[in-house]
XYZ file of C-alpha atoms in Angstrom:
285
model
C 0.000 0.000 0.000
C 1.298 3.451 -0.818
C 0.350 6.810 0.633
C -1.305 9.675 -1.234
C 1.881 11.745 -1.187
C 3.598 8.984 -3.198
C 0.905 8.681 -5.903
C 1.998 6.558 -8.833
C 1.091 7.513 -12.386
C -0.964 4.985 -14.340
C -1.763 6.393 -17.745
C -3.855 9.514 -17.146
C -4.633 8.434 -13.594
C -2.749 8.734 -10.315
C -2.932 5.667 -8.077
C -3.293 6.666 -4.426
C -3.697 3.466 -2.405
C -4.751 -0.150 -2.651
C -8.327 -0.846 -1.533
C -8.423 -4.607 -2.075
C -6.753 -7.420 -3.965
C -7.702 -10.946 -4.946
C -6.699 -13.846 -7.122
C -7.554 -12.092 -10.386
C -6.752 -8.455 -9.805
C -6.554 -5.493 -7.506
C -8.705 -2.473 -6.766
C -7.072 0.891 -6.163
C -8.202 4.358 -5.214
C -7.125 6.797 -7.917
C -7.686 10.326 -9.077
C -7.743 12.108 -12.366
C -6.636 15.720 -12.556
C -7.386 18.284 -15.250
C -7.055 21.973 -15.898
C -8.184 24.763 -13.569
C -7.833 22.561 -10.500
C -10.266 19.880 -11.695
C -9.850 16.651 -9.729
C -11.998 13.549 -9.286
C -11.560 10.435 -7.173
C -12.396 7.094 -8.762
C -11.499 3.425 -8.538
C -9.160 1.527 -10.832
C -9.720 -2.211 -11.102
C -6.943 -3.961 -12.963
C -5.904 -7.491 -13.825
C -2.776 -8.764 -12.103
C 0.218 -8.741 -14.477
C 0.692 -12.528 -14.308
C -2.885 -13.013 -15.601
C -2.824 -10.372 -18.332
C -1.979 -13.027 -20.930
C -4.760 -15.379 -19.804
C -7.489 -15.032 -22.412
C -10.292 -16.293 -20.139
C -9.566 -13.780 -17.387
C -9.277 -10.886 -19.829
C -12.507 -11.852 -21.582
C -14.386 -11.995 -18.258
C -12.903 -8.629 -17.335
C -14.027 -7.016 -20.587
C -17.463 -8.627 -20.300
C -17.916 -6.920 -16.939
C -17.098 -3.549 -18.498
C -19.421 -4.037 -21.447
C -22.320 -5.203 -19.270
C -21.940 -2.573 -16.554
C -21.529 0.225 -19.113
C -25.058 -0.528 -20.366
C -26.519 -0.070 -16.884
C -27.353 3.435 -15.729
C -28.929 3.407 -12.291
C -28.200 5.258 -9.026
C -27.774 1.942 -7.167
C -25.245 0.444 -9.596
C -21.603 1.537 -9.647
C -20.864 3.290 -12.924
C -18.052 2.359 -15.322
C -16.269 5.415 -16.741
C -13.461 3.975 -18.798
C -11.605 0.814 -19.787
C -8.228 0.373 -21.383
C -4.683 -0.870 -21.106
C -1.559 0.726 -19.656
C 1.804 -0.991 -20.133
C 0.125 -4.347 -20.706
C -2.191 -3.985 -17.686
C -5.930 -4.046 -18.475
C -8.079 -1.836 -16.273
C -11.548 -0.464 -15.576
C -12.112 3.023 -14.160
C -15.203 3.034 -11.934
C -17.216 5.232 -9.615
C -15.720 5.620 -6.140
C -18.018 4.983 -3.182
C -16.714 6.360 0.112
C -17.985 3.748 2.537
C -17.766 0.017 3.107
C -19.286 -3.213 1.897
C -22.152 -4.996 3.610
C -19.940 -7.891 4.772
C -17.772 -5.534 6.842
C -20.843 -3.830 8.271
C -22.225 -7.211 9.303
C -18.944 -8.242 10.931
C -18.679 -4.944 12.784
C -22.204 -5.408 14.137
C -21.348 -8.950 15.313
C -18.257 -7.648 17.124
C -20.516 -5.199 18.947
C -22.948 -7.974 19.814
C -25.669 -6.327 17.737
C -27.355 -6.527 14.355
C -27.441 -3.716 11.798
C -30.440 -1.491 12.715
C -33.543 -2.873 11.012
C -34.379 0.364 9.205
C -30.865 0.549 7.780
C -30.975 -3.098 6.661
C -34.343 -2.601 4.956
C -33.011 0.453 3.123
C -29.918 -1.446 1.937
C -31.878 -4.461 0.685
C -34.592 -2.331 -0.953
C -31.993 -0.289 -2.843
C -30.074 -3.415 -3.879
C -33.387 -4.839 -5.141
C -33.909 -1.678 -7.196
C -30.460 -2.189 -8.750
C -31.280 -5.808 -9.601
C -34.631 -4.827 -11.107
C -32.868 -2.391 -13.426
C -30.263 -4.982 -14.415
C -32.848 -7.726 -14.983
C -34.897 -5.460 -17.282
C -31.937 -3.987 -19.192
C -32.006 -4.012 -22.995
C -29.358 -3.597 -25.667
C -29.160 -0.765 -28.204
C -31.679 -2.497 -30.472
C -34.186 -2.929 -27.648
C -33.603 -6.637 -27.104
C -33.555 -7.921 -23.506
C -30.070 -8.625 -22.197
C -31.330 -11.463 -20.005
C -28.898 -10.299 -17.347
C -28.407 -12.304 -14.158
C -25.762 -11.038 -11.709
C -24.950 -14.509 -10.258
C -22.822 -13.124 -7.421
C -25.177 -11.139 -5.183
C -23.236 -11.294 -1.919
C -22.389 -8.880 0.927
C -18.988 -8.114 -0.601
C -20.729 -6.812 -3.732
C -23.105 -4.418 -1.978
C -21.427 -1.125 -1.075
C -22.899 1.242 1.494
C -21.655 4.808 1.344
C -21.143 7.026 4.379
C -23.824 9.235 2.780
C -26.287 6.318 2.775
C -25.964 5.488 -0.923
C -26.227 1.769 -1.750
C -24.406 0.471 -4.826
C -24.324 -2.981 -6.411
C -20.949 -3.883 -7.931
C -19.080 -6.609 -9.805
C -20.805 -8.020 -12.858
C -17.699 -10.086 -13.614
C -19.523 -13.438 -13.461
C -22.861 -12.159 -14.751
C -24.885 -14.190 -17.224
C -26.171 -12.242 -20.214
C -27.168 -12.788 -23.814
C -24.357 -11.783 -26.141
C -21.518 -12.250 -23.685
C -18.244 -13.250 -25.283
C -17.413 -15.564 -22.386
C -20.305 -17.987 -21.811
C -20.298 -20.385 -18.872
C -20.460 -24.045 -19.825
C -23.544 -25.951 -18.666
C -23.133 -27.292 -15.137
C -20.296 -24.912 -14.219
C -20.957 -23.075 -10.933
C -19.841 -19.447 -10.585
C -20.362 -17.246 -7.551
C -20.101 -17.631 -3.769
C -21.582 -20.924 -2.586
C -23.268 -19.716 0.596
C -25.234 -17.044 -1.308
C -26.333 -19.140 -4.274
C -29.855 -20.226 -5.046
C -30.453 -24.004 -4.934
C -30.703 -24.124 -8.727
C -27.447 -22.212 -9.159
C -25.689 -24.491 -6.648
C -26.917 -27.480 -8.681
C -25.483 -26.106 -11.928
C -28.964 -25.775 -13.436
C -30.231 -23.011 -15.714
C -30.915 -19.798 -13.789
C -32.812 -16.561 -14.325
C -33.556 -13.361 -12.383
C -35.209 -15.361 -9.576
C -31.801 -16.726 -8.584
C -30.475 -13.219 -7.875
C -33.546 -12.393 -5.771
C -33.012 -15.569 -3.723
C -29.393 -14.506 -3.099
C -30.588 -11.087 -1.976
C -32.973 -12.865 0.388
C -30.001 -14.644 1.978
C -28.355 -11.243 2.545
C -31.589 -9.988 4.094
C -31.935 -13.008 6.425
C -28.308 -12.785 7.590
C -28.400 -9.013 8.131
C -31.485 -9.099 10.366
C -30.404 -12.165 12.370
C -26.658 -11.514 12.679
C -25.916 -15.166 11.791
C -25.030 -17.107 8.660
C -27.755 -19.060 6.898
C -26.072 -21.731 4.754
C -22.355 -21.292 5.534
C -20.840 -24.523 6.931
C -17.386 -25.801 7.904
C -16.530 -26.901 4.372
C -17.741 -26.383 0.812
C -19.452 -29.781 0.312
C -21.527 -29.243 3.457
C -22.328 -25.663 2.453
C -23.412 -26.915 -0.963
C -25.645 -29.533 0.677
C -27.301 -26.938 2.903
C -27.951 -24.562 0.004
C -29.563 -27.326 -2.034
C -31.654 -28.518 0.930
C -32.777 -24.904 1.528
C -34.092 -25.282 5.073
C -34.697 -21.719 6.244
C -36.017 -20.935 9.751
C -38.141 -17.793 10.101
C -35.759 -14.958 11.016
C -37.923 -14.004 14.007
C -37.076 -17.363 15.608
C -33.412 -16.322 15.560
C -33.879 -12.647 16.413
C -37.037 -12.332 18.524
C -37.058 -8.552 18.209
C -38.048 -8.798 14.542
C -41.635 -8.161 13.465
C -43.418 -11.272 12.190
C -44.380 -9.433 8.996
C -40.728 -9.607 7.999
C -40.833 -13.419 8.133
C -43.437 -13.467 5.365
C -41.332 -11.262 3.089
C -38.008 -13.037 3.612
C -39.427 -16.558 3.508
C -41.399 -15.565 0.418
C -38.057 -15.117 -1.341
C -36.162 -18.046 0.193
C -38.185 -20.852 -1.349
C -36.321 -23.822 -2.808
C -38.281 -23.900 -6.075
C -38.100 -20.728 -8.200
C -41.802 -21.020 -9.048
C -42.692 -20.826 -5.352
C -40.936 -17.497 -4.771
C -43.439 -14.695 -4.252
C -41.316 -11.767 -5.382
C -39.222 -10.474 -8.233
C -36.739 -7.670 -7.480
C -39.233 -4.825 -7.861
C -42.045 -6.430 -5.865
C -39.531 -7.315 -3.127
C -38.526 -3.690 -2.949
C -42.148 -2.583 -2.749
C -42.903 -5.144 -0.025
C -39.997 -3.825 2.054
C -41.038 -0.203 1.501
């Protein structure tokens, strides 16, 4: 990590500090400066140099940019630019000053509390609005994109200090016209937040994302994990079994009306789920 006073130049951007890193790439806080004192903070997401020659990783990276660039919604992080600097592929994205939902949940657990119910409802309702926009998105010719995020998880929901909620990371999204298509039966995403059909490698649609958002909702109001187990095979088994206790039996301070909403989403069979993203948002409101 490097301090602001030692900003490194990266094309037309200045890299200020590392925000996060993973197996595929890293995310860095950056700024772009112009004339007359113009300056803007943003985020640079770039592929690690050792993976820059891997066609699959680069294709997934570019797919994310192409998909996210078509989405224009206040609850979805915007993509400003994509390119390559010295062999390093990057995306320039909107900067959200805040934290992700996973860190908020962990902080609440350390305090022996849950995230305040009103705050949780606002976060989930806004994330549902983002999903509704993505699910209904169309291409330039008016054809549905058939977009499914496939990785709705706490790490991909950002909460700004100003209260703004932003959905991020369409890197494993399923959409018509993607260059990189997932082979049948291949599972992508985080196991403990998958729908049963996604965890089984079956065909999925927008209802899978709404189920995943329901898992976030259940965990945020109870302060406990729903399907997460000691190992991946057991987690996979629990997701597929989909045995979900009413959240009010875990947190007795919750209103019973919330049980109906959350359990209405967390049904094993997609056909049994009562809500799409927009109707879930309206139910919460």
